[in-house]
Coordinates of C-alpha atoms and ligand atoms in Angstrom, one line a residue:
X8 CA 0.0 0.0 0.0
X9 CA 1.5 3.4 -0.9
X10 CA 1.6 5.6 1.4
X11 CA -0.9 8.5 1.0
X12 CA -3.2 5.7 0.6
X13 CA -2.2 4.5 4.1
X14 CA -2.2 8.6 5.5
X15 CA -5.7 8.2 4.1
X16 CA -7.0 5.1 5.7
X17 CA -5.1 6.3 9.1
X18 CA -7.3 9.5 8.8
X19 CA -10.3 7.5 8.3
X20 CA -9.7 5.7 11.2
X21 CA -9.5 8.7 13.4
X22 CA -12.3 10.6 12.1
X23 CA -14.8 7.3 13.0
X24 CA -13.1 6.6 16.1
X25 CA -13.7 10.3 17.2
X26 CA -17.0 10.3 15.5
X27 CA -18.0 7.1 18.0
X28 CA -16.9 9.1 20.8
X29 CA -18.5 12.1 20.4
X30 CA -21.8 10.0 20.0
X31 CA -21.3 8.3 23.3
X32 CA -21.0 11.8 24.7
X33 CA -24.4 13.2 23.0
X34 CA -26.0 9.5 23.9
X35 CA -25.0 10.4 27.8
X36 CA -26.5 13.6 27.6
X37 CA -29.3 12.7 26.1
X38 CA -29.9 9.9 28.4
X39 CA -28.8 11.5 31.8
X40 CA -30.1 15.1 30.9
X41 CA -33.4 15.1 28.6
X42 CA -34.1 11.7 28.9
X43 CA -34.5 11.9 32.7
X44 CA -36.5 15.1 33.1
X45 CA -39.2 13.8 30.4
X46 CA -39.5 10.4 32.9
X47 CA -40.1 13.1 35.9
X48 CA -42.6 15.7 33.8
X49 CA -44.3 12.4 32.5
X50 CA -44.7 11.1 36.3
X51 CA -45.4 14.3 37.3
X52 CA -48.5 14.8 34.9
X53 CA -49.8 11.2 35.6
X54 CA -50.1 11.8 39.1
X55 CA -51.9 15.4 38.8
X56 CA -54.1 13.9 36.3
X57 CA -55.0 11.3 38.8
X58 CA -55.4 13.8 41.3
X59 CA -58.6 15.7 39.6
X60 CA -61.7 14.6 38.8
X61 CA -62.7 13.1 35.4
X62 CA -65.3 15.6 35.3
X63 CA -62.7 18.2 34.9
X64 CA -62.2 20.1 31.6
X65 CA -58.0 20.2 32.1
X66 CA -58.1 16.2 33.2
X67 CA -58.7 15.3 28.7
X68 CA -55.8 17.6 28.1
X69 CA -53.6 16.6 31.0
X70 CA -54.2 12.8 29.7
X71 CA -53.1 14.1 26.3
X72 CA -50.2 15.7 27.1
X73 CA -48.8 13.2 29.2
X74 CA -49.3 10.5 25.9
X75 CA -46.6 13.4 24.1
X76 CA -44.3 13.1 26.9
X77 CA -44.6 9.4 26.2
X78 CA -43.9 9.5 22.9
X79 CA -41.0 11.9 23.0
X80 CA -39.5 9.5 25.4
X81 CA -39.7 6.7 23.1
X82 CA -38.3 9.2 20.5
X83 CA -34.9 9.8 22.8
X84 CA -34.9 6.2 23.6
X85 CA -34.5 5.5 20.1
X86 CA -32.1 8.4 19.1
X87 CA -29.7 6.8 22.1
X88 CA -29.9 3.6 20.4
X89 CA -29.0 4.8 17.3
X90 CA -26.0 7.0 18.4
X91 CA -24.9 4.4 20.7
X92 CA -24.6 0.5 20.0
X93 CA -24.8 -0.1 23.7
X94 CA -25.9 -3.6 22.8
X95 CA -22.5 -4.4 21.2
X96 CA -20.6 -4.0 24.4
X97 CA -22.9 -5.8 26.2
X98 CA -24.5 -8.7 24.6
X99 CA -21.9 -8.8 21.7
X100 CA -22.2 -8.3 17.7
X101 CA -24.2 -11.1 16.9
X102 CA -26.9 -10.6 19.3
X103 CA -26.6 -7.0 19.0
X104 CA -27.1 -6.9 15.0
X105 CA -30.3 -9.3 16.1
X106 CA -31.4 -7.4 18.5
X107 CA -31.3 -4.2 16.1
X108 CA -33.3 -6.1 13.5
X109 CA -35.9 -7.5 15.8
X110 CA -36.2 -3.4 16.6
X111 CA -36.6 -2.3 12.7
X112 CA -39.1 -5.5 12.3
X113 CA -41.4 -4.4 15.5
X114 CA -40.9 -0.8 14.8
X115 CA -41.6 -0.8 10.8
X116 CA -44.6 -2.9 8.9
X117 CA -42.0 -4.3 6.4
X118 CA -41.6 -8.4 7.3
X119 CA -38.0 -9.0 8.0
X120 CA -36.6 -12.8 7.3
X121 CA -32.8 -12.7 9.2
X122 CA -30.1 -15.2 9.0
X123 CA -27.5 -14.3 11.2
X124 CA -24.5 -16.5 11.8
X125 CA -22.4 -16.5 14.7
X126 CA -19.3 -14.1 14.1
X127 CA -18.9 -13.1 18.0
X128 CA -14.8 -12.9 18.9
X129 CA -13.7 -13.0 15.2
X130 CA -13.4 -9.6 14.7
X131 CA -11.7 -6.2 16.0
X132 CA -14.0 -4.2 18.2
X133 CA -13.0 -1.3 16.0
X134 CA -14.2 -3.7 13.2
X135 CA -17.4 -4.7 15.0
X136 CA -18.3 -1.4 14.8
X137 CA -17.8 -0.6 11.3
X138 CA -20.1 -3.9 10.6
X139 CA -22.5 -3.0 12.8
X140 CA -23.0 0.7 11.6
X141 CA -22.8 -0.8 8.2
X142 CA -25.7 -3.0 8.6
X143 CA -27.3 -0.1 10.8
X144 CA -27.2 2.1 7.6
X145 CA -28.1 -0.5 5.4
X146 CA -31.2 -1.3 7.5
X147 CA -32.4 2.7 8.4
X148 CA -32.3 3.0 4.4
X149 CA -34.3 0.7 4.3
X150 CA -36.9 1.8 6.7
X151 CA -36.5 5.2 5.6
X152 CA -36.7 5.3 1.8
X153 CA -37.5 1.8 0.5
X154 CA -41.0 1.4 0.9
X155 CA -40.5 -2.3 1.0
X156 CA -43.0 -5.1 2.5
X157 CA -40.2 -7.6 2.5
X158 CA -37.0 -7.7 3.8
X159 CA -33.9 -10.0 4.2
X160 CA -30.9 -9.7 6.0
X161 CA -28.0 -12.4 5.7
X162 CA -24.5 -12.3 7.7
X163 CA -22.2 -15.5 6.8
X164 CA -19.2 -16.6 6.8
X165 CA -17.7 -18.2 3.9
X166 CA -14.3 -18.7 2.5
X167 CA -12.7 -16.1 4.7
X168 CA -15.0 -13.9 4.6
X169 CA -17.6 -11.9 6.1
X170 CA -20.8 -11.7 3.5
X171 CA -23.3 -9.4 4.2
X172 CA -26.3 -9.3 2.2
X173 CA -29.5 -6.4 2.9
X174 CA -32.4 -6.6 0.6
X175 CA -36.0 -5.1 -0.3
X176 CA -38.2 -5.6 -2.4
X177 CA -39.1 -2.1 -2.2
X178 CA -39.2 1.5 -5.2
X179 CA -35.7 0.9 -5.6
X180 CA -33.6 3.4 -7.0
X181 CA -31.3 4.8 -9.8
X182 CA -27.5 3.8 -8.5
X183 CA -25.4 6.5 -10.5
X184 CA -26.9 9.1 -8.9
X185 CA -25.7 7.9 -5.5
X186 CA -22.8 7.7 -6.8
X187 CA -21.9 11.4 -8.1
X188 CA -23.6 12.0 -4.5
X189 CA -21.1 10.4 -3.3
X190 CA -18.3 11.7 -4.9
X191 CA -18.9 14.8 -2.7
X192 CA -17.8 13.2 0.4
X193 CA -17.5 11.4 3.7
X194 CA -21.6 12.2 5.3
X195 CA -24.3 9.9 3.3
X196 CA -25.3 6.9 4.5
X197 CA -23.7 4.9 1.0
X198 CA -20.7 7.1 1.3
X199 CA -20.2 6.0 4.5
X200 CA -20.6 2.6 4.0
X201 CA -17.8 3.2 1.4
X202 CA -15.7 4.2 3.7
X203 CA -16.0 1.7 6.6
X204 CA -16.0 -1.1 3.9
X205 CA -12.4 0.2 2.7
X206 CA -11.1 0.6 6.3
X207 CA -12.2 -3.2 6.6
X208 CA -10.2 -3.7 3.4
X209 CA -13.2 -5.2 1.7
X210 CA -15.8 -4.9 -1.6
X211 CA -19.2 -3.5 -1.8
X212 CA -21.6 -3.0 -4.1
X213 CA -25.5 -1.9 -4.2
X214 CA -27.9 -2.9 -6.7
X215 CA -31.1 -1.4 -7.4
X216 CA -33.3 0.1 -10.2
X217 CA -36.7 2.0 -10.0
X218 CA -39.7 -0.9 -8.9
X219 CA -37.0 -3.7 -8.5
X220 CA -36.4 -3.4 -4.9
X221 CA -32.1 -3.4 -3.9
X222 CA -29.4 -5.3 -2.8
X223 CA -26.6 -4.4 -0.9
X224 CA -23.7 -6.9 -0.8
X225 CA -20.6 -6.4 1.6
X226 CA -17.6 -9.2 1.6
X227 CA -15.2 -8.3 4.4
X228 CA -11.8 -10.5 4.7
X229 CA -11.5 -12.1 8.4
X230 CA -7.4 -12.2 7.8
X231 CA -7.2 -8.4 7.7
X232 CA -10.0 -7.5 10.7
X233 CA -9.0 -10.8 12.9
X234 CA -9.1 -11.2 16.6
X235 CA -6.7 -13.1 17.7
X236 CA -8.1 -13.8 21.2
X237 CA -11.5 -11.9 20.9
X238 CA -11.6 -8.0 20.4
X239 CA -11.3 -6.6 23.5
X240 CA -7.6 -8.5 24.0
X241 CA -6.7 -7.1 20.6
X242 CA -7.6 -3.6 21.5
X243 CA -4.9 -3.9 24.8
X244 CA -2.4 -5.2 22.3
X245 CA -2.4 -2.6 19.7
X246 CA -2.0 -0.1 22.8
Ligands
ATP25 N1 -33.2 0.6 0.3 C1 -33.4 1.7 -0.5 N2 -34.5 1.8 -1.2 C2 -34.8 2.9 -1.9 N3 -33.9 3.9 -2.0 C3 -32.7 3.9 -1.4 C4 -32.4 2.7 -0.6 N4 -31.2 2.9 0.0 C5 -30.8 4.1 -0.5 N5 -31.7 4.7 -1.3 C6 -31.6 6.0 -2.0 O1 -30.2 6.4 -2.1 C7 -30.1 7.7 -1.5 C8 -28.8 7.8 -0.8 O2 -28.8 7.0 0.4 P1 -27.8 7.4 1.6 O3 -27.9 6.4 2.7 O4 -26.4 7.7 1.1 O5 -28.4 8.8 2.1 P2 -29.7 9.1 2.9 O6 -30.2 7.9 3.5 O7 -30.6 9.9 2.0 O8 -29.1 10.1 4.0 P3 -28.3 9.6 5.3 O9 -27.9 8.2 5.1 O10 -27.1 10.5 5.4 O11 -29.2 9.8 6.5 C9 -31.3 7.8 -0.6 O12 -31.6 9.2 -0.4 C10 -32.4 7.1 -1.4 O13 -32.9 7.9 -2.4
MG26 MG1 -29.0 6.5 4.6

């Protein structure tokens, strides 16, 4: 590898590294600060609702408001769970992707069919998360723009390496556009991917049309992103 190309890659690194911090940081906040007070105003309102009498005119309103403050808190719940894989650390990637699909499944009217291998302790945690954001992306595009009724998500393993394959049968798209979209830069969801999939030394590719639904294929070599003795071992050697 020459070596802008490895200045590059080193730069990459860093900018997702810092990127993952600064989310834990806003997830904190979020969590400790506006997450909190919501849970008090919404406990608050329940029990001054419960206080009046139905007969009240305020108690209809009180009852309303306190289903927004529900809501919003399901609303930071879910931005905290996006900003932060706190699954990852904690039940590990393979549960965690699961556990992010059975969200998008409950969450979204789109029927999601999953095979999900076992790939705990062969990666990097550093490439853990570059899969898991990947397939994050891959999935939130699909929620957000695909319009699909059908979805399926595979994670393998197979000859060295890791295959991931997200697809819809949703509206689809036209691919070269992305792509000059892309060109601008490090940002879009696609571009992104890009990115992470080049740090991992891998391939990508996305294949869609207008009314054909589209696929997006990821192969990521297990030599290149290995843990030796599971990721968090690697992540003290490296120090
Ligand atoms: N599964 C999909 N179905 C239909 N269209 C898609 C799908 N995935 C991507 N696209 C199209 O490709 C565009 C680019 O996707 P990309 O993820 O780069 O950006 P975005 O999702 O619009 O924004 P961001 O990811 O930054 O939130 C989308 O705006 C959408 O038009
Ligand atoms: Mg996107």
């Amino acid at each position: 590898m020459d070596r802008q190309r490895a200045l590059q890659l080193a730069l990459s690194k860093q900018f997702f590294q810092g990127q993952e911090l600064e989310r834990k940081r806003i997830a904190v906040n979020l969590h400790d600060g506006l997450g909190q007070n919501l849970i008090v105003i919404k406990n608050q309102l329940r029990l001054i609702a419960e206080a009046i009498p139905s007969t009240h005119e305020d108690k209809q309103k009180l009852v309303a408001l306190e289903g927004i403050v529900t809501q919003a808190i399901d609303e930071v719940r879910r931005i905290i769970n996006d900003l932060r894989p706190w699954h990852l650390d904690q039940l590990g990637i393979t549960r965690a992707i699961k556990s992010m699909l059975e969200f998008a499944a409950s969450t979204s009217r789109i029927d999601f069919a999953a095979h999900v291998e076992d790939i705990d302790s062969l990666f990097t945690k550093d490439a853990e998360i570059h899969i898991y954001r990947i397939v994050q992306e891959g999935i939130n595009n699909i929620l957000k723009h695909s319009q699909a009724t059908e979805a399926v998500v595979v994670i393998m393993i197979q000859d060295d390496h890791l295959r991931i394959s997200i697809r819809d049968n949703g509206k689809g798209f036209i691919v070269p556009n992305v792509e000059e979209s892309m060109i601008k830069g490090i940002g879009h969801g696609l571009g992104t991917i890009a990115e992470r999939v080049r740090i991992l030394g891998g391939q990508w590719k996305i294949e869609s049309a207008p009314g054909a639904g589209t696929r997006l294929s990821i192969e990521i070599p297990l030599n290149k992103n290995q843990s030796r003795y599971g990721g968090e071992i690697e992540n003290i050697d490296r120090r």
